[in-house]
Amino acid sequence: MTSADETDGQPPVRIGVFGLLGSGNLGNDGSLEAVLGYLRAEHPDAVVDALCGGPEVVATRYRIPATRLHWYRGEYRTASRAGAIAAKGLGKLVDAVRTAAWVRRHDVVIVPGMGVLEATLPLRPWGFPYSLFLLCASGRLFGTRVALVSVGAAEIGNRPTRALVRWSARLATYRSYRDDLSRDAMRAMGVDTVRDEVYPDLAFALPTPPCPELSASLEQGGTPIAPSGPPGPVCVGVMDFHGGDDDRARAEEIHRRYLDGTTRFVRALVEDGRPVRLLTGDECDAPVVAAILDAVDSPLVTAAEAASLADLMKEMAAAGAVVATRYHNLICALKVGVPTLALSYAAKSDALMAQMGLAAYSHPAREVDADRLLEQFRALEQRSAELRRTLTERNLDAARQLRDQFTDLTTALFPVADHTHALREAP
């Protein structure tokens, strides 16, 4: 990518990336990294910048200019005082102008993956759904091509949120989804998905960290050999889980059951002499790690500090097995070919496990039963060699599909010799 004003006599394509990026969620940032890798490889002359939640992090880590998504810096804090409520309301008006001005400066805006069309975690309509609607409406108004690339979606019950998400999808120029479930959900919410494709999550396009056994087998089209000797450590990916958008009334009960069940499971592993490595996927998960460390109090239980999906993959590649809650924790484990058990909080996790051939290894995060989870874990380990072979095959297929995704994206968004805003529009 370049910052030049002219390339071969024509102005370079101006591309924006948009979302809650640089805000502490490793999955969101991994999706951005995958798209930037594609742009640098296929469109190196493009000028790229971001409108995002954490502009300082994005600018430093990914070396692109970045602008704060919200004018009001207290956007994601609960407003209780009159002054804060007024400031937040004013911020919504200012954001409409700021977003429109930013969109107008671009030829293309890409929303890289993420669950931007779902409310599987608590979500207010005037938060990110409103921001996404502003983006897509501005794109339609100014002729800027807006692409929702390999995004997640789910049917939404809250009527204002549902309306904003539906209209955002309708106004976008290009849509693709990370699973059939997402496309079906948007169809059920009234979006015409006839021309929309399904591809794997963008994180499957990230480089796999060096692992001698895994790298050698993948280069030869073979399968990784299950580690010999005593079983390796168990990576347990935890989450500050309080249920979804429809679970607010019993959020604390759900969290308590999740934490108690996960803690009991970790304690059972320790009693079996297994080292446990606790992992997170968002900065907000740190209190859950601290609670488990305090409750189990064993030198066999340690916590990793991962700053990226690459860091997570390195941790997981050394594990004998992984048990994880966050969606992109699951992807990291599956991508490095390690037998994985999902503590599933949404249908998207079940769909991912089925897609990768591990449908039987899913456990409800809302009702963690430590004894049942331990049974599933032991069954998982008994099939370790077989599951590693399955994961190798599914990962190769995912890589092929994502090459098709990026080819499709280039065809849709970057037609030859077209630096105007003329392109087919999704209904």
XYZ file of N, CA and C in Angstrom, residues 126-266:
423
model
N -28.228 1.961 19.700
C -27.558 3.234 19.441
C -26.031 3.122 19.550
N -25.521 1.898 19.782
C -24.088 1.682 19.797
C -23.577 1.361 18.401
N -22.930 0.195 18.256
C -22.342 -0.130 16.960
C -23.376 -0.303 15.844
N -24.582 -0.856 16.094
C -25.560 -0.940 14.992
C -25.841 0.424 14.354
N -25.938 1.473 15.181
C -26.148 2.825 14.645
C -24.936 3.263 13.817
N -23.728 2.983 14.306
C -22.514 3.367 13.578
C -22.441 2.665 12.229
N -22.790 1.384 12.206
C -22.756 0.630 10.951
C -23.795 1.167 9.970
N -24.962 1.524 10.480
C -25.988 2.099 9.609
C -25.513 3.424 9.003
N -24.880 4.267 9.815
C -24.344 5.525 9.293
C -23.350 5.256 8.165
N -22.498 4.262 8.365
C -21.506 3.915 7.341
C -22.184 3.516 6.032
N -23.109 2.566 6.109
C -23.723 2.025 4.895
C -24.622 3.048 4.210
N -25.331 3.858 4.997
C -26.167 4.905 4.411
C -25.305 5.963 3.727
N -24.182 6.323 4.343
C -23.277 7.298 3.734
C -22.675 6.745 2.447
N -22.352 5.466 2.458
C -21.825 4.851 1.242
C -22.814 4.927 0.103
N -24.077 4.637 0.386
C -25.088 4.709 -0.660
C -25.301 6.157 -1.117
N -25.246 7.089 -0.177
C -25.470 8.501 -0.506
C -24.365 9.053 -1.415
N -23.117 8.693 -1.121
C -21.989 9.282 -1.845
C -21.405 8.361 -2.912
N -21.978 7.181 -3.113
C -21.483 6.278 -4.136
C -20.212 5.550 -3.761
N -19.899 5.479 -2.480
C -18.731 4.736 -2.012
C -19.122 3.272 -1.829
N -18.330 2.365 -2.353
C -18.642 0.944 -2.258
C -18.336 0.432 -0.846
N -19.346 -0.036 -0.154
C -19.188 -0.557 1.202
C -19.312 -2.079 1.152
N -18.306 -2.773 1.680
C -18.269 -4.229 1.626
C -18.264 -4.818 3.029
N -19.231 -5.666 3.315
C -19.271 -6.453 4.548
C -18.676 -7.808 4.203
N -17.451 -8.057 4.636
C -16.663 -9.186 4.140
C -16.584 -10.305 5.170
N -17.162 -11.456 4.817
C -17.131 -12.643 5.671
C -17.566 -12.312 7.099
N -18.711 -11.650 7.212
C -19.200 -11.207 8.519
C -20.109 -12.260 9.138
N -20.298 -12.129 10.442
C -21.232 -12.982 11.156
C -22.563 -12.292 11.330
N -23.629 -13.078 11.321
C -24.977 -12.530 11.504
C -25.823 -13.525 12.285
N -26.848 -13.005 12.933
C -27.814 -13.849 13.643
C -29.116 -13.080 13.721
N -30.220 -13.808 13.772
C -31.513 -13.139 13.907
C -31.553 -12.357 15.214
N -32.130 -11.167 15.158
C -32.133 -10.246 16.290
C -33.569 -9.973 16.702
N -33.825 -10.089 18.000
C -35.176 -9.884 18.501
C -35.519 -8.428 18.744
N -34.570 -7.650 19.273
C -34.811 -6.242 19.577
C -35.139 -5.491 18.294
N -36.299 -4.864 18.238
C -36.775 -4.289 16.967
C -35.902 -3.149 16.436
N -35.495 -2.171 17.266
C -34.626 -1.117 16.725
C -33.294 -1.657 16.208
N -32.681 -2.566 16.969
C -31.406 -3.148 16.535
C -31.591 -3.938 15.250
N -32.669 -4.706 15.197
C -32.967 -5.507 14.004
C -33.126 -4.611 12.772
N -33.838 -3.489 12.930
C -34.067 -2.588 11.800
C -32.762 -1.964 11.318
N -31.912 -1.520 12.248
C -30.637 -0.913 11.865
C -29.737 -1.911 11.147
N -29.685 -3.135 11.659
C -28.846 -4.166 11.046
C -29.379 -4.537 9.665
N -30.691 -4.690 9.561
C -31.283 -5.044 8.261
C -30.994 -3.965 7.215
N -31.182 -2.706 7.576
C -30.952 -1.638 6.611
C -29.467 -1.474 6.288
N -28.611 -1.708 7.251
C -27.172 -1.659 6.971
C -26.811 -2.679 5.903
N -27.304 -3.898 6.064
C -27.009 -4.951 5.094
C -27.585 -4.616 3.722
N -28.801 -4.101 3.693
C -29.430 -3.765 2.412
C -28.671 -2.664 1.671
N -28.113 -1.711 2.414
C -27.444 -0.572 1.799
C -26.008 -0.876 1.376
N -25.445 -1.954 1.884
C -24.069 -2.306 1.524
C -23.993 -2.723 0.061
N -22.858 -2.444 -0.577
C -22.635 -2.823 -1.971
C -22.343 -4.308 -2.104
N -21.612 -4.847 -1.143
C -21.141 -6.234 -1.211
C -21.310 -6.876 0.157
N -21.758 -8.112 0.145
C -21.908 -8.868 1.391
C -21.403 -10.288 1.189
N -20.645 -10.788 2.144
C -20.372 -12.218 2.229
C -20.403 -12.586 3.710
N -20.627 -13.871 3.980
C -20.837 -14.312 5.359
C -19.865 -15.425 5.718
N -19.632 -15.598 7.022
C -18.670 -16.598 7.464
C -19.278 -17.979 7.691
N -20.595 -18.086 7.544
C -21.235 -19.403 7.609
C -22.638 -19.310 7.022
N -23.202 -20.468 6.692
C -24.562 -20.506 6.138
C -25.583 -19.951 7.120
N -25.323 -20.180 8.393
C -26.221 -19.699 9.442
C -26.411 -18.184 9.351
N -25.335 -17.474 9.077
C -25.395 -16.010 8.992
C -26.212 -15.567 7.783
N -25.959 -16.193 6.649
C -26.727 -15.829 5.457
C -28.203 -16.134 5.656
N -28.515 -17.276 6.259
C -29.910 -17.630 6.517
C -30.571 -16.615 7.452
N -29.808 -16.146 8.436
C -30.360 -15.175 9.390
C -30.719 -13.867 8.692
N -29.856 -13.396 7.803
C -30.154 -12.152 7.095
C -31.325 -12.322 6.139
N -31.427 -13.483 5.523
C -32.582 -13.756 4.661
C -33.869 -13.716 5.498
N -33.816 -14.306 6.691
C -34.989 -14.322 7.556
C -35.368 -12.921 8.030
N -34.381 -12.015 8.065
C -34.664 -10.640 8.496
C -35.019 -9.726 7.329
N -35.191 -10.311 6.138
C -35.701 -9.534 5.024
C -34.678 -9.001 4.051
N -33.452 -9.531 4.078
C -32.414 -9.096 3.141
C -32.336 -10.092 1.984
N -32.270 -9.584 0.778
C -32.132 -10.442 -0.405
C -30.690 -10.948 -0.472
N -30.488 -12.232 -0.244
C -29.129 -12.796 -0.175
C -28.798 -13.664 -1.392
N -29.566 -13.532 -2.473
C -29.381 -14.404 -3.632
C -27.954 -14.337 -4.168
N -27.353 -13.146 -4.167
C -26.008 -12.991 -4.714
C -24.923 -13.018 -3.656
N -25.294 -13.278 -2.411
C -24.324 -13.270 -1.315
C -23.691 -14.654 -1.153
N -22.374 -14.684 -1.005
C -21.639 -15.936 -0.865
C -21.252 -16.190 0.586
N -20.896 -17.442 0.862
C -20.420 -17.853 2.181
C -18.979 -18.331 2.058
N -18.114 -17.784 2.918
C -16.711 -18.178 2.969
C -16.324 -18.370 4.439
N -15.201 -19.026 4.709
C -14.777 -19.177 6.108
C -14.437 -17.831 6.745
N -14.339 -17.823 8.059
C -13.946 -16.617 8.773
C -12.579 -16.147 8.293
N -12.405 -14.826 8.236
C -11.165 -14.252 7.714
C -9.929 -14.684 8.498
N -10.087 -15.029 9.769
C -8.931 -15.433 10.571
C -8.254 -16.690 10.016
N -8.980 -17.497 9.250
C -8.366 -18.671 8.642
C -7.355 -18.287 7.558
N -7.351 -17.012 7.145
C -6.383 -16.555 6.145
C -5.079 -16.080 6.782
N -5.028 -15.975 8.093
C -3.808 -15.523 8.761
C -2.715 -16.581 8.670
N -1.455 -16.157 8.670
C -0.363 -17.140 8.675
C -0.413 -17.979 9.941
N -0.087 -19.257 9.798
C 0.014 -20.131 10.961
C 1.412 -20.012 11.542
N 1.542 -19.760 12.848
C 2.874 -19.616 13.445
C 3.727 -20.862 13.195
N 5.048 -20.694 13.090
C 5.936 -21.837 12.839
C 5.766 -22.924 13.887
N 5.587 -24.137 13.390
C 5.496 -25.331 14.236
C 6.052 -26.453 13.372
N 7.253 -26.940 13.640
C 7.931 -27.864 12.727
C 7.090 -29.033 12.250
N 6.416 -29.724 13.167
C 5.637 -30.893 12.752
C 4.468 -30.486 11.870
N 3.782 -29.405 12.289
C 2.609 -28.964 11.537
C 3.009 -28.423 10.168
N 4.051 -27.571 10.126
C 4.469 -26.980 8.863
C 4.897 -28.033 7.864
N 5.680 -29.008 8.309
C 6.153 -30.039 7.394
C 5.010 -30.852 6.828
N 4.048 -31.174 7.654
C 2.940 -31.995 7.180
C 2.064 -31.233 6.202
N 1.817 -29.921 6.485
C 0.966 -29.148 5.591
C 1.639 -28.919 4.246
N 2.960 -28.699 4.246
C 3.662 -28.493 2.986
C 3.588 -29.735 2.102
N 3.546 -30.915 2.742
C 3.502 -32.163 1.990
C 2.074 -32.651 1.777
N 1.104 -31.844 2.217
C -0.289 -32.254 2.083
C -0.637 -33.394 3.011
N 0.183 -33.578 4.047
C -0.028 -34.695 4.957
C -0.781 -34.275 6.192
N -0.607 -35.046 7.276
C -1.300 -34.746 8.517
C -0.292 -34.626 9.644
N -0.516 -33.706 10.560
C 0.389 -33.577 11.685
C 0.340 -34.815 12.559
N 1.479 -35.169 13.099
C 1.561 -36.351 13.957
C 1.188 -35.947 15.372
N 0.313 -36.719 15.996
C -0.061 -36.414 17.366
C 1.167 -36.546 18.257
N 1.375 -35.614 19.200
C 2.550 -35.664 20.053
C 2.646 -36.977 20.799
N 3.865 -37.496 20.874
C 4.088 -38.743 21.606
C 4.417 -38.405 23.055
N 4.437 -39.425 23.904
C 4.750 -39.212 25.299
C 3.542 -38.785 26.093
N 3.766 -38.228 27.284
C 2.644 -37.813 28.138
C 1.836 -36.702 27.474
N 0.538 -36.614 27.798
C -0.304 -35.578 27.182
C 0.216 -34.181 27.510
N 0.067 -33.285 26.558
C 0.559 -31.925 26.735
C -0.355 -31.094 27.598
N 0.007 -29.848 27.779
C -0.839 -28.952 28.576
C -2.196 -28.740 27.906
N -3.133 -28.300 28.685
C -4.469 -27.993 28.179
C -4.636 -26.479 28.176
N -4.940 -25.921 27.021
C -5.266 -24.497 26.940
C -6.760 -24.326 27.185
N -7.107 -23.465 28.116
C -8.508 -23.174 28.421
C -8.743 -21.691 28.131
N -9.494 -21.422 27.080
C -9.815 -20.044 26.708
C -11.079 -19.598 27.407
N -10.980 -18.561 28.225
C -12.123 -18.119 29.029
C -12.650 -16.786 28.513
N -13.798 -16.416 29.037
C -14.503 -15.226 28.538
C -15.298 -14.592 29.673
N -15.396 -13.290 29.655
C -16.244 -12.582 30.610
C -17.683 -12.687 30.110
N -18.240 -13.874 30.284
C -19.506 -14.225 29.650
C -20.689 -13.989 30.578
N -21.656 -13.200 30.086
C -22.874 -12.897 30.844
C -24.128 -13.192 30.025
N -24.019 -14.001 28.992
C -25.161 -14.285 28.137
C -25.248 -13.294 26.989
N -26.361 -13.376 26.258
C -26.548 -12.534 25.078
C -27.450 -11.352 25.334
N -27.858 -10.710 24.260
C -28.661 -9.491 24.363
C -30.021 -9.755 24.999
N -30.535 -10.965 24.850
C -31.847 -11.295 25.415
C -31.744 -11.869 26.823
N -30.522 -11.912 27.387
C -30.312 -12.540 28.701
C -30.004 -11.527 29.796
N -30.286 -10.261 29.564
C -29.865 -9.235 30.519
C -30.450 -9.462 31.906
N -31.671 -9.973 31.994
C -32.323 -10.147 33.297
C -31.624 -11.190 34.158
N -30.961 -12.148 33.535
C -30.269 -13.180 34.318
C -28.776 -13.240 33.997
N -28.219 -12.094 33.627
C -26.815 -12.038 33.218
C -25.872 -12.498 34.330
N -26.123 -12.054 35.557
C -25.220 -12.421 36.658
C -25.310 -13.906 36.980
N -26.510 -14.464 36.911
C -26.668 -15.904 37.140
C -25.907 -16.702 36.079
N -26.020 -16.291 34.829
C -25.319 -16.976 33.739
C -23.813 -16.896 33.954
N -23.334 -15.723 34.334
C -21.893 -15.552 34.558
C -21.403 -16.428 35.699
N -22.176 -16.468 36.772
C -21.776 -17.269 37.933
C -21.703 -18.749 37.579
N -22.686 -19.243 36.844
C -22.674 -20.652 36.454
C -21.514 -20.955 35.516
N -21.250 -20.027 34.601
C -20.128 -20.223 33.673
C -18.799 -20.263 34.433
N -18.601 -19.309 35.319
C -17.343 -19.240 36.066
C -17.181 -20.428 37.002
N -18.241 -20.806 37.707
C -18.161 -21.938 38.631
C -17.860 -23.235 37.880
N -18.568 -23.464 36.777
C -18.353 -24.694 36.016
C -16.972 -24.758 35.406
N -16.496 -23.643 34.864
C -15.166 -23.616 34.255
C -14.091 -23.815 35.312
N -14.271 -23.200 36.484
C -13.305 -23.358 37.577
C -13.246 -24.813 38.033
N -14.384 -25.449 38.165
C -14.409 -26.866 38.568
C -13.714 -27.745 37.533
N -13.895 -27.428 36.264
C -13.241 -28.190 35.196
C -11.722 -28.028 35.273
N -11.250 -26.808 35.464
C -9.812 -26.566 35.585
C -9.246 -27.302 36.804
